Coordinates of C-alpha atoms in Angstrom, one line a residue:
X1 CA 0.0 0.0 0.0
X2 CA 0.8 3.4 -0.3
X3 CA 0.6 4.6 3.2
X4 CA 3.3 4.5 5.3
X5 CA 2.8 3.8 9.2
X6 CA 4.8 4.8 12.4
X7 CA 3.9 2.8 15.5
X8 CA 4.5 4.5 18.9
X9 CA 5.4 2.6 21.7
X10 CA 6.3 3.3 25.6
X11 CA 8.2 2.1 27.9
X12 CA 9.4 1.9 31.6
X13 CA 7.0 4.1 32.9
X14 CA 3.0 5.3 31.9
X15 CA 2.2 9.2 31.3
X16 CA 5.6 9.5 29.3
X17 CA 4.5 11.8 27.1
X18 CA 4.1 9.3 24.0
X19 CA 1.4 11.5 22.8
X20 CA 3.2 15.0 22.8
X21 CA 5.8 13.1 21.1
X22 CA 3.5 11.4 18.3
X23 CA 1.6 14.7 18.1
X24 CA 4.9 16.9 17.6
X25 CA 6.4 14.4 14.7
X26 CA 3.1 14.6 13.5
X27 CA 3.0 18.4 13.4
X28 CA 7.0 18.4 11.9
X29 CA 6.1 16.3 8.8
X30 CA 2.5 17.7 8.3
X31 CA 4.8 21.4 7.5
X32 CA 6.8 19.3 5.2
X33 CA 3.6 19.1 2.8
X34 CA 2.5 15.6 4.2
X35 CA -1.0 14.5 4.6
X36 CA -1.0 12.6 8.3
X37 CA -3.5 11.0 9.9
X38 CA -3.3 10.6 14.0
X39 CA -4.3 7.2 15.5
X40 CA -4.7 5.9 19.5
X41 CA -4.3 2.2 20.3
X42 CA -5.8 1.8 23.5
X43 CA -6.2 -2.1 25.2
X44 CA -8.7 -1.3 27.7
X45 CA -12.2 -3.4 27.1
X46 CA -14.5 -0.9 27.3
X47 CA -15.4 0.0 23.6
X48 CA -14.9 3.7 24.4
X49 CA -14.6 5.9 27.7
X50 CA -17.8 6.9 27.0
X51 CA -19.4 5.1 30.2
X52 CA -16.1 5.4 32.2
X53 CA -16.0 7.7 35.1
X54 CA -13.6 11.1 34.9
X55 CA -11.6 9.6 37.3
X56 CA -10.6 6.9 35.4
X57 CA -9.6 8.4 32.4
X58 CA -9.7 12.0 32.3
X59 CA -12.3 13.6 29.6
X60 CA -14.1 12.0 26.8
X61 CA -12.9 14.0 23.7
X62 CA -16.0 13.7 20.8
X63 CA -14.2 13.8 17.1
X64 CA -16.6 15.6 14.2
X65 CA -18.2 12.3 13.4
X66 CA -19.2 11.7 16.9
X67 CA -16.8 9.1 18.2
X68 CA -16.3 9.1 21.6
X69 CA -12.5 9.1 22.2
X70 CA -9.5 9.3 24.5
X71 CA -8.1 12.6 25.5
X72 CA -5.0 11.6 23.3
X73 CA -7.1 12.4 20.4
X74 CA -7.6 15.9 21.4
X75 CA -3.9 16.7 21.6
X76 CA -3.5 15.2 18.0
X77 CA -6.4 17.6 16.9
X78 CA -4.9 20.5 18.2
X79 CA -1.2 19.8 17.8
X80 CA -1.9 19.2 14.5
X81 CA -4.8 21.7 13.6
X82 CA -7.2 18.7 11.7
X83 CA -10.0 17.1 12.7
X84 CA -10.0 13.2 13.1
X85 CA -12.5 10.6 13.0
X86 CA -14.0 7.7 14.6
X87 CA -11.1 5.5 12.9
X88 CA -8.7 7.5 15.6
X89 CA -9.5 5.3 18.2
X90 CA -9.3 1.9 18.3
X91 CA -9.9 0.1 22.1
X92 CA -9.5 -3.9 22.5
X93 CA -13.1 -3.8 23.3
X94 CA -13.9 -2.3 19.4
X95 CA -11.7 -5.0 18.3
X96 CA -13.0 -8.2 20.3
X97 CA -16.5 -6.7 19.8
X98 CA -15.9 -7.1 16.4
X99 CA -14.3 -10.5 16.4
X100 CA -17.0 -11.4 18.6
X101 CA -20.2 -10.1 16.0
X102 CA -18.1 -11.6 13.0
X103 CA -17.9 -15.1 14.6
X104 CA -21.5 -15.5 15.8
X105 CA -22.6 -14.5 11.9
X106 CA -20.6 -17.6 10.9
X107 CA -17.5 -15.3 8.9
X108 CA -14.7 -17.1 10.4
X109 CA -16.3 -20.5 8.9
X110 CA -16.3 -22.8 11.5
X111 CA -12.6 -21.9 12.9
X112 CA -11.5 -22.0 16.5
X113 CA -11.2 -18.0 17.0
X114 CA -8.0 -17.1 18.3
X115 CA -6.0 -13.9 19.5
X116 CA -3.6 -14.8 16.9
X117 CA -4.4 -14.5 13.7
X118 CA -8.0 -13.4 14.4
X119 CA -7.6 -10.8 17.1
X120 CA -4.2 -9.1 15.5
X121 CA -6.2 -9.5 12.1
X122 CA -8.9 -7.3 13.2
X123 CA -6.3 -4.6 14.3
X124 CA -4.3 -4.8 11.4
X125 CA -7.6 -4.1 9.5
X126 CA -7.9 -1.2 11.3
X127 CA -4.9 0.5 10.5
X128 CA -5.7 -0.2 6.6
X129 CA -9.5 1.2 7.6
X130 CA -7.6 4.8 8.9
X131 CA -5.1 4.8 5.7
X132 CA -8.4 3.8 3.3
X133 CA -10.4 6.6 5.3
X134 CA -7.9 9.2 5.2
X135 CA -5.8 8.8 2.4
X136 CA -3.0 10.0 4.4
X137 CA 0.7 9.7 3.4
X138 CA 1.5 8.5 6.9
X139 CA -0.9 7.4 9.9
X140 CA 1.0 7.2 12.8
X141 CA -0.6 4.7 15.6
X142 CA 0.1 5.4 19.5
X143 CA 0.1 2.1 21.3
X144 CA -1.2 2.6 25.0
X145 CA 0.4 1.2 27.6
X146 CA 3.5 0.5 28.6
X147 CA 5.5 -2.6 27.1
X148 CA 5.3 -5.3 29.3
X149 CA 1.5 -4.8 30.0
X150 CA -0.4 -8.1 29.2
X151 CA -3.2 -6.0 28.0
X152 CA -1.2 -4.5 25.2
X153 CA 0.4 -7.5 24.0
X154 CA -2.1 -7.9 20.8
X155 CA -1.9 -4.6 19.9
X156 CA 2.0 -5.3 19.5
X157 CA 2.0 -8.7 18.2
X158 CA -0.3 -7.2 15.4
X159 CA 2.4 -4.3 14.4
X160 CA 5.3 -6.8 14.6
X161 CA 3.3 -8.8 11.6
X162 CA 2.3 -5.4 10.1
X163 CA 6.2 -4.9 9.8
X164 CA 6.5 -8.3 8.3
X165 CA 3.7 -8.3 5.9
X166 CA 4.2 -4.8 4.6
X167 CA 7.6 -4.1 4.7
X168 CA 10.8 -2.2 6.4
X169 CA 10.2 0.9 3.6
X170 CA 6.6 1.0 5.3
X171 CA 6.6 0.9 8.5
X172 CA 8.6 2.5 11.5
X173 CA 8.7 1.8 15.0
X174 CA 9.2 4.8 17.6
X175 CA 10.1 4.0 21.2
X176 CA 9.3 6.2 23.7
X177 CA 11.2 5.7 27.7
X178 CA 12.4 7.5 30.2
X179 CA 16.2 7.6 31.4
X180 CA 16.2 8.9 35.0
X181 CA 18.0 11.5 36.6
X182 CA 19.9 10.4 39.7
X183 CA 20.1 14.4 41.8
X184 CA 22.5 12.3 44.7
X185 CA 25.1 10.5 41.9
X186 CA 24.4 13.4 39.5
X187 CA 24.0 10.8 36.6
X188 CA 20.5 9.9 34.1
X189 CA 20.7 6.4 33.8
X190 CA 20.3 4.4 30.4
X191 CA 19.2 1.0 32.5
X192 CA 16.0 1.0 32.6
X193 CA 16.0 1.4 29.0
X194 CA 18.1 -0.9 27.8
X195 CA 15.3 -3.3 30.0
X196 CA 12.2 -1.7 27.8
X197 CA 13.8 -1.9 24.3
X198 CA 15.0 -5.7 26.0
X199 CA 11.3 -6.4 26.4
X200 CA 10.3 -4.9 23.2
X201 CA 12.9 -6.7 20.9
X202 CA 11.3 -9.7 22.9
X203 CA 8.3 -9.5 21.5
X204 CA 10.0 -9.4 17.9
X205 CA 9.5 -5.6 17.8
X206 CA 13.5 -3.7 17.3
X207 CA 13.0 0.3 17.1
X208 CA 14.1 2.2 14.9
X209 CA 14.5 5.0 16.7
X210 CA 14.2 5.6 20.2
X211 CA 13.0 9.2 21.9
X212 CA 14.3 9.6 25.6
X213 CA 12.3 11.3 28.2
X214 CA 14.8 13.4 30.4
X215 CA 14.3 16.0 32.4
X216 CA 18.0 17.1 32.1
X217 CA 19.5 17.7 28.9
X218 CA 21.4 14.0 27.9
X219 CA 25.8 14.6 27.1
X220 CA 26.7 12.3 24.1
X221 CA 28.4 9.3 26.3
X222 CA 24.6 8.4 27.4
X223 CA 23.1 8.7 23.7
X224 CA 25.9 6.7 22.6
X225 CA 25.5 4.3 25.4
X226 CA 21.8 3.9 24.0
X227 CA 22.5 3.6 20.6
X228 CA 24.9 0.4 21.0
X229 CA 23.2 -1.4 23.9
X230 CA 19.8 -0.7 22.5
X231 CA 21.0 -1.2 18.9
X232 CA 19.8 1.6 16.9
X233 CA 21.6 4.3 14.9
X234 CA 23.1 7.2 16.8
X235 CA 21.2 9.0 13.9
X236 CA 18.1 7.7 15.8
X237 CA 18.3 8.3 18.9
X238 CA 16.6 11.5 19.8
X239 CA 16.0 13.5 23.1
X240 CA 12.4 14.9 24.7
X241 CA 13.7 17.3 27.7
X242 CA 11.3 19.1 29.9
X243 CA 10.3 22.2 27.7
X244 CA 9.6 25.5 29.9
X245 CA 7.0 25.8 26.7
X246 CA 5.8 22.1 25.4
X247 CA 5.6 23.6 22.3
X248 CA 8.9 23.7 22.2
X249 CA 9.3 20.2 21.5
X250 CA 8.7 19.7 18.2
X251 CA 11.5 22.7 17.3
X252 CA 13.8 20.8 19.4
X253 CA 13.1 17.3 17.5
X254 CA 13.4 18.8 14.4
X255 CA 16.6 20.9 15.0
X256 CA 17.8 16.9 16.3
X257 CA 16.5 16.0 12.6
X258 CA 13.9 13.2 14.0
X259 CA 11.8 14.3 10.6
X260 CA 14.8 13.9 8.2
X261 CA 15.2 10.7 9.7
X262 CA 11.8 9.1 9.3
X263 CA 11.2 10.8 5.8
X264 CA 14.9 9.0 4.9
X265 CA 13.4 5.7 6.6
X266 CA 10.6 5.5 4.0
X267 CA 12.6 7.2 1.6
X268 CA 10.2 10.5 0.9
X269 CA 11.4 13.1 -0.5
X270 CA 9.6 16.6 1.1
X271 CA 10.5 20.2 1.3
X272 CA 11.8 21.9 4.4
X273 CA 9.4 22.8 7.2
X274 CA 8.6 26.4 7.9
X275 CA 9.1 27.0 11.7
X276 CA 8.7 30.5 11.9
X277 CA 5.0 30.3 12.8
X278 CA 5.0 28.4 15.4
X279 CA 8.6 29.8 16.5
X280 CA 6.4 33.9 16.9
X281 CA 3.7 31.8 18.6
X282 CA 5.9 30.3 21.1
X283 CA 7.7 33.4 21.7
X284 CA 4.5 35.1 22.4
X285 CA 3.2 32.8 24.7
X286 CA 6.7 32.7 26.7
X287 CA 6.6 36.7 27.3
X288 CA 2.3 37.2 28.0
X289 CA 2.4 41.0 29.2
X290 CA -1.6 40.2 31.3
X291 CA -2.9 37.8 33.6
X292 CA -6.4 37.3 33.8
X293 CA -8.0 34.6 36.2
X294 CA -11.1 32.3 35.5
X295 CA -12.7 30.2 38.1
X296 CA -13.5 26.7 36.4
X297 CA -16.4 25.4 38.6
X298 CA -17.0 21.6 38.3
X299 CA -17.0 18.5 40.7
X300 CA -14.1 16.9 39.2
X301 CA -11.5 19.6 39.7
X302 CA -9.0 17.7 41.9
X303 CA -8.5 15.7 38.2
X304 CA -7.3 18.6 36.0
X305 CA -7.2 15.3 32.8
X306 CA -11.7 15.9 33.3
X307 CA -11.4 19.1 31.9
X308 CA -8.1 19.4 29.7
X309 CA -10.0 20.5 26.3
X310 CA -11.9 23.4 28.3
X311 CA -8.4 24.3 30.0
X312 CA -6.4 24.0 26.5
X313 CA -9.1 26.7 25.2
X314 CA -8.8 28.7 28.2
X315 CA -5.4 28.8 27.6
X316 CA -5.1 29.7 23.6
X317 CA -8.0 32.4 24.1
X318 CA -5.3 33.7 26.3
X319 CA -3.0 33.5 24.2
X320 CA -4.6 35.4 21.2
X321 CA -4.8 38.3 23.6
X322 CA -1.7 38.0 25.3
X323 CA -2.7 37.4 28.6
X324 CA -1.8 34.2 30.9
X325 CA -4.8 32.7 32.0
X326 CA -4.6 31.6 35.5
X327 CA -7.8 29.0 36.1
X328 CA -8.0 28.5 39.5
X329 CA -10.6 25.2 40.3
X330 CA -13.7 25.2 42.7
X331 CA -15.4 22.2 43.7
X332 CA -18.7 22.6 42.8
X333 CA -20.0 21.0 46.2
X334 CA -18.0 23.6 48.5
X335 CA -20.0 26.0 46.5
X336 CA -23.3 27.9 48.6
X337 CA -25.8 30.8 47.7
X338 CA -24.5 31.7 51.3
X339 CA -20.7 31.8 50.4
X340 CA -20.2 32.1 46.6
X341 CA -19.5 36.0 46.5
X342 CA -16.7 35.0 49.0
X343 CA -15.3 32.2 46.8
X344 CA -15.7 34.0 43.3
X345 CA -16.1 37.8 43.6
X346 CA -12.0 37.8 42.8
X347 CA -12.1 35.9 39.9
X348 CA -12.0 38.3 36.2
X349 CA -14.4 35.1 34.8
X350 CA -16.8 32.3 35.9
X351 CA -16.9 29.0 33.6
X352 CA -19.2 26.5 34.0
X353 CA -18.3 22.8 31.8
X354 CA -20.3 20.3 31.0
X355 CA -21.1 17.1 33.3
X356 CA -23.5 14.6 34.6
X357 CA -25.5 14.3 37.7
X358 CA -27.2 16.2 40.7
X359 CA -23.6 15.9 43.0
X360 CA -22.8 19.4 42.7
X361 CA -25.3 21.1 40.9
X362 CA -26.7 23.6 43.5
X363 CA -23.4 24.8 43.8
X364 CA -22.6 25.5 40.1
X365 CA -25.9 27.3 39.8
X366 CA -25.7 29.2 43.0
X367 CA -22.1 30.6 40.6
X368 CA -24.2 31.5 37.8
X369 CA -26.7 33.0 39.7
X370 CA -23.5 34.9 41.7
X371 CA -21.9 35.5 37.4
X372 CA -25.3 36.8 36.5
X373 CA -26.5 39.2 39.3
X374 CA -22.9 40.5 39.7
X375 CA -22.1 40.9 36.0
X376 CA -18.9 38.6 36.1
X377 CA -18.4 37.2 32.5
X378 CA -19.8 33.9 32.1
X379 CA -19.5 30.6 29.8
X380 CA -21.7 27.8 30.5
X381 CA -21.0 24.4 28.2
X382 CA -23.3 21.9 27.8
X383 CA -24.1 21.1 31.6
X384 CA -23.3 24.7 32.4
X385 CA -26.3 26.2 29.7
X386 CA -28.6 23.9 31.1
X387 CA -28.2 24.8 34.7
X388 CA -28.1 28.5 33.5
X389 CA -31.6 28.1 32.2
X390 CA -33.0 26.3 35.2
X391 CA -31.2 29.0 37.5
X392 CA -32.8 31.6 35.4
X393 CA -36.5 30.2 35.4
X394 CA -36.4 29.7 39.1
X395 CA -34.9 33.2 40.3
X396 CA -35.8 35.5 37.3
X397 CA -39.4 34.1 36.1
X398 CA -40.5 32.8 39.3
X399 CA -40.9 29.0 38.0
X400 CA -40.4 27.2 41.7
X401 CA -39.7 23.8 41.0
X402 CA -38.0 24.3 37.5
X403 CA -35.6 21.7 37.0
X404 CA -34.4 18.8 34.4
X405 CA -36.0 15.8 34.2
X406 CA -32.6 14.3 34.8
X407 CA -32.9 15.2 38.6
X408 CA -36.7 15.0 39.1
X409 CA -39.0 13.2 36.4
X410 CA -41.9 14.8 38.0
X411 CA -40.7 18.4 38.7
X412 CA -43.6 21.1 38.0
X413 CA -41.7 22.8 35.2
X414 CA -39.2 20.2 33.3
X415 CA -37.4 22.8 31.1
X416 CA -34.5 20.4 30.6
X417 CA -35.8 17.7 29.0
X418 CA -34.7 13.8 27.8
X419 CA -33.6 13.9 24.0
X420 CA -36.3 13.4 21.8
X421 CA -37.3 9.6 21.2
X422 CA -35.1 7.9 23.6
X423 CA -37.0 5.9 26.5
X424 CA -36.1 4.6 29.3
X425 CA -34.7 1.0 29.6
X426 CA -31.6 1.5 26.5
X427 CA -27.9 0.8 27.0
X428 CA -25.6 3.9 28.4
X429 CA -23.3 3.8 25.4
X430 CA -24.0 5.8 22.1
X431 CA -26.8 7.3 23.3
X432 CA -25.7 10.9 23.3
X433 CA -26.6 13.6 20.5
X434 CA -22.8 12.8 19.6
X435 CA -20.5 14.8 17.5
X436 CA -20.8 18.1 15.1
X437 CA -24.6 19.4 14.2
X438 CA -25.2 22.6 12.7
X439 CA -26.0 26.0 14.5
X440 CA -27.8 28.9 12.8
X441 CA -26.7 32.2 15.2
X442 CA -29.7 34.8 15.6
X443 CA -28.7 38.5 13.5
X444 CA -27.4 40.7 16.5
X445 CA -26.5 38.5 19.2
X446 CA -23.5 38.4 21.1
X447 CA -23.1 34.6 19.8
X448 CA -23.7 36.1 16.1
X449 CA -20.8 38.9 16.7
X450 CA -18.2 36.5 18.0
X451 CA -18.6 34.2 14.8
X452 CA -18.3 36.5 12.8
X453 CA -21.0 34.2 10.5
X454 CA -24.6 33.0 10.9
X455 CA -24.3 29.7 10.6
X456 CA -21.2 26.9 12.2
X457 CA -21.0 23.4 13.0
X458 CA -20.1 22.4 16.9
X459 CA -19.6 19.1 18.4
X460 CA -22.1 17.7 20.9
X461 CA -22.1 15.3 23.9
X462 CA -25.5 15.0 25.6
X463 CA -28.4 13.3 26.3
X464 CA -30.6 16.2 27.8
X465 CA -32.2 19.3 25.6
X466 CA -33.9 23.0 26.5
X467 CA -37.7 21.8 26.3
X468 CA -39.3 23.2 23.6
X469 CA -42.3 23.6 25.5
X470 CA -40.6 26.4 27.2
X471 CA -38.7 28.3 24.7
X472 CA -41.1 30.9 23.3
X473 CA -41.5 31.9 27.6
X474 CA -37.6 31.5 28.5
X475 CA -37.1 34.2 25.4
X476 CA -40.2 36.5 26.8
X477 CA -38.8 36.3 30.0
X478 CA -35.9 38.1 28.8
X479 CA -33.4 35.4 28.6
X480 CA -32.7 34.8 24.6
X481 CA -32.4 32.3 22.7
X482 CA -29.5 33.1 20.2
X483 CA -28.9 29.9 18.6
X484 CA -30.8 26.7 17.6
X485 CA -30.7 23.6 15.6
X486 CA -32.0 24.7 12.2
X487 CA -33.3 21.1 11.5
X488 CA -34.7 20.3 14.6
X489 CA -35.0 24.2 16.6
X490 CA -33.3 22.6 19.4
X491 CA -31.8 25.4 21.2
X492 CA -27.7 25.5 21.0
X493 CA -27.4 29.0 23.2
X494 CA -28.9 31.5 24.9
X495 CA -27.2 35.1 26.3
X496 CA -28.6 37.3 28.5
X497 CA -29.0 41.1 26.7
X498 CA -27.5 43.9 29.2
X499 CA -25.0 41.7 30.8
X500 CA -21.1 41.9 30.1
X501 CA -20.8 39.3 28.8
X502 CA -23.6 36.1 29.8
X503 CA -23.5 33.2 27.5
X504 CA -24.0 29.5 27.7
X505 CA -24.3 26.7 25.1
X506 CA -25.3 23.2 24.8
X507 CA -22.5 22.0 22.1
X508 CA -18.4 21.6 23.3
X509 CA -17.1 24.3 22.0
X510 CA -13.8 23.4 23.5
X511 CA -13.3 20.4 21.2
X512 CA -12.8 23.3 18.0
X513 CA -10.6 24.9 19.8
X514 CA -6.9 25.2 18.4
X515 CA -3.6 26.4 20.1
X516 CA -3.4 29.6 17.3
X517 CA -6.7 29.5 16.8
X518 CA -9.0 29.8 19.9
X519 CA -12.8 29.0 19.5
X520 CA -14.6 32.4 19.6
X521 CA -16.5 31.3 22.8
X522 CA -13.1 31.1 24.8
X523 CA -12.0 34.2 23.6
X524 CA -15.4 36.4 24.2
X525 CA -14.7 35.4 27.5
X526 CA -11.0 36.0 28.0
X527 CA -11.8 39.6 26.5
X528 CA -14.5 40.1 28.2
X529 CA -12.8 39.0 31.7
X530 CA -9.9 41.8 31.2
X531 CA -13.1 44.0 30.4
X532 CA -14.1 43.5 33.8
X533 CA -10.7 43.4 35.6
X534 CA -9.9 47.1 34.3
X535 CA -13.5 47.9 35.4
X536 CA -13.0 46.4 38.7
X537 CA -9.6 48.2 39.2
X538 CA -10.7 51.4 37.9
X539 CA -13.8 51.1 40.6
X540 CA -11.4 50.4 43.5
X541 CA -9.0 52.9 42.4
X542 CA -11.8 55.7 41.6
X543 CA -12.9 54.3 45.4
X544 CA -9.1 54.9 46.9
X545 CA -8.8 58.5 45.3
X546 CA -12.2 59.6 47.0
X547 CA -11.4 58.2 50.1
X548 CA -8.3 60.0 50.2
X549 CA -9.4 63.4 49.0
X550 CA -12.0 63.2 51.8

């Protein structure tokens, strides 16, 4: 086939960094005019993280086409500035699902179904299914895990026949591990691996090049140590230091020549990257002349992985405006109507993010009532709008017992609804209103002015609408409806008219959001927040001044 493949594998230790790594080549030979095409390997069962809790596995990122994904697949997005698809992630439980299905139909013929070659089959198929799909030049696959792990051993197996089936010219393995820093001894220490590449070249798998995780720079005695114990070119052996900017990285792979080396490997011929971009954007972000802080209130906030997309936005809204954002995180629980101007009257901005569940929800609406009545600048997503609406038919229109039918089925006003034509009694996964539906943004709203366009096209994960029923008294009522589904008039955000800056919608729009190219709801916010800090500042000082001249 025409598509070449890079496997990325780990060793010695989990939360390496494989995926900065894969993301970074990825961005290094995308600017050398290749098409490449992100994939995650991940050997958990479960046939997404869609049912798995937050604390398990961080957030749920939803591609364009409404898969359900690891948060891996969000740092490819944005690292790489495309959006993937449902063929990005592939979980054992996909791929034994699949075996599964194929053997009760009668495929495999009557034969005993086996890991190998039926499992690592399946998985090979889905690596020709992401080059057929995307008609990349290169896909590069991410192999979870950590070698050793009995989970990922398939996964493996299936790449070391991928390699023998398709060829040295078309395939590459990358092996990510960490050589430790000893602060007593002063020494980083190549041991542990010489131990993962021993394990890997165990399994039949020898790397072509090998990426060490250091968090000292590495002298030329240790990378020659690796090259002849591990048995890989000095040529490929490349170092990943601690960055003070991660988006360093991929500058310092490339200035290593970890690009040449792979496009030499499959023997393409491609035109020099241009750095310069991304060179001015990390020069910007190192030297941010504002700070501007946002409290992020949600019940998972002790797991900073939960809300990584909204914080990634946060962050390159920030950036566009050269300010630092500082988010500072409140457990929604700790959150009263007694104490929230004491917890959140020093924040610049108030976001709420999208969730499940009653655990916490008084307190995050007891912040949007504090964000509306004060006139802090507010984002609600997904969650966050519909506890904005509930907030606002209870305390503004005077509808007592206004609530979603999540929480009480028989509440007097049920103005968050179930999603039309589900019932109860259906499986938890897939269920959602999943992945990117169109918007159509009302002429003159605030959502309207910070598209720039009428219509766009957000992701969505949820189960739970605005209730029709109570749209036409919501918008009477003075809270407006300012964008909707323009197939089914679902409503995608309302705004509040008169207020800074009061905005809330049901879609992610988090997931769209780009490192140099911040989604406009992020950066309403972040401009709307230094709005209010100068306000605030220019009050207290006006406030000084008069006290002073008294």
């Amino acid at each position: 086939m025409d598509t070449k493949f890079i496997f990325v594998t780990g060793g010695v230790v989990s939360s390496l960094g494989k995926g900065i790594s894969a993301s970074s080549l990825g961005m290094l030979l995308k600017r050398r005019g290749l098409k490449v095409f992100m994939q995650k390997f991940d050997p958990y069962l479960n046939v997404d993280p869609g049912t798995m809790s937050p604390y398990q596995h961080g957030e749920v990122y939803v591609t364009e086409d409404g898969a359900e994904t690891d948060l891996d697949i969000g740092h490819y997005e944005r690292w790489l500035d495309v959006n993937l698809t449902k063929e990005s992630s592939v979980t054992s439980g996909k791929v034994y699902s699949s075996v599964i299905a194929r053997e009760r139909h009668g495929d495999y013929l009557g034969a005993t179904v086996q890991v190998i070659p039926h499992v690592t089959n399946e998985i090979k198929q889905r690596l020709v299914d992401a080059a057929s799909a995307s008609g990349a030049d290169i896909v590069i696959t991410e192999i979870g895990g950590t070698v050793g792990d009995i989970e990922s051993l398939p996964f493996l197996e299936a790449i070391r026949q991928a390699r023998l089936q398709w060829g040295y010219g078309s395939t590459m393995f990358v092996h990510n591990t960490l050589v430790p820093y000893l602060r007593t001894s002063e020494e980083s220490k190549t041991k542990p691996t010489q131990h993962s590449v021993k394990e890997l070249t165990g399994l039949g798998i020898q790397p072509d090049a090998i990426i060490l995780r250091s968090e000292v720079p590495l002298d030329a005695h240790t990378r020659d140590k690796v090259s002849l114990f591990c048995n890989v070119p000095l040529s490929g052996v490349f170092e990943a230091d601690d960055c003070q900017c991660l988006y360093e990285l991929p500058i310092k792979l490339h200035e290593q020549g970890i690009d040449d080396y792979v496009l030499e490997h499959f023997g393409i011929a491609a035109p020099e990257p241009d750095m310069s971009k991304l060179q001015g954007f990390i020069d910007r972000i190192t030297n941010l002349k504002k700070t501007v802080r946002i409290a992020l209130v949600g019940k998972y906030v002790e797991l900073k992985d939960a809300y990584i997309s909204v914080s990634q936005a946060l962050k390159a809204a920030g950036y566009a405006l050269d300010a630092d954002v500082k988010i500072e995180y409140i457990k929604s629980m700790n959150v009263t109507r007694a104490n929230a101007a004491e917890m959140l009257s020093g924040y610049d901005g108030l976001i709420v993010p999208g969730g499940f569940g009653t655990r916490g929800s008084e307190g995050k609406k007891e912040s949007i009532r504090f964000a509306r009545e004060s006139g802090m600048p507010f984002l609600g997503i997904c969650f966050g709008m519909q506890l904005a609406v509930i907030e606002y038919c209870e305390d503004v229109l005077g509808m007592k017992g206004a609530n979603s039918t999540e929480f009480d089925p028989e509440c007097d006003y049920p103005v968050i609804d179930y999603l039309r034509g589900q019932h109860d009694g259906i499986d938890m996964g897939g269920t959602l209103r999943l992945g990117g539906y169109e918007c159509h943004l009302r002429e003159g709203s605030l959502a309207r002015k910070l598209y720039g366009k009428d219509d766009i096209v957000e992701r969505h994960r949820h189960r739970y609408e605005v209730n029709p029923s109570y749209v036409e008294r919501i918008n009477e009522g003075g809270l407006a409806v300012s964008g909707t589904n323009p197939g089914s008039g679902l409503v995608e955000i309302v705004e509040l008219p008169g207020h800074p800056f009061f905005i809330a919608c049901q879609f992610h729009p988090e997931f769209t959001s780009r490192p140099m190219k911040p989604n406009p709801l992020f950066k309403g916010l972040i401009e709307a927040a230094l709005a209010h800090q100068e306000a605030v500042s220019y009050t207290h000082l006006r406030a000084h001044e008069t006290g002073r001249n008294l």
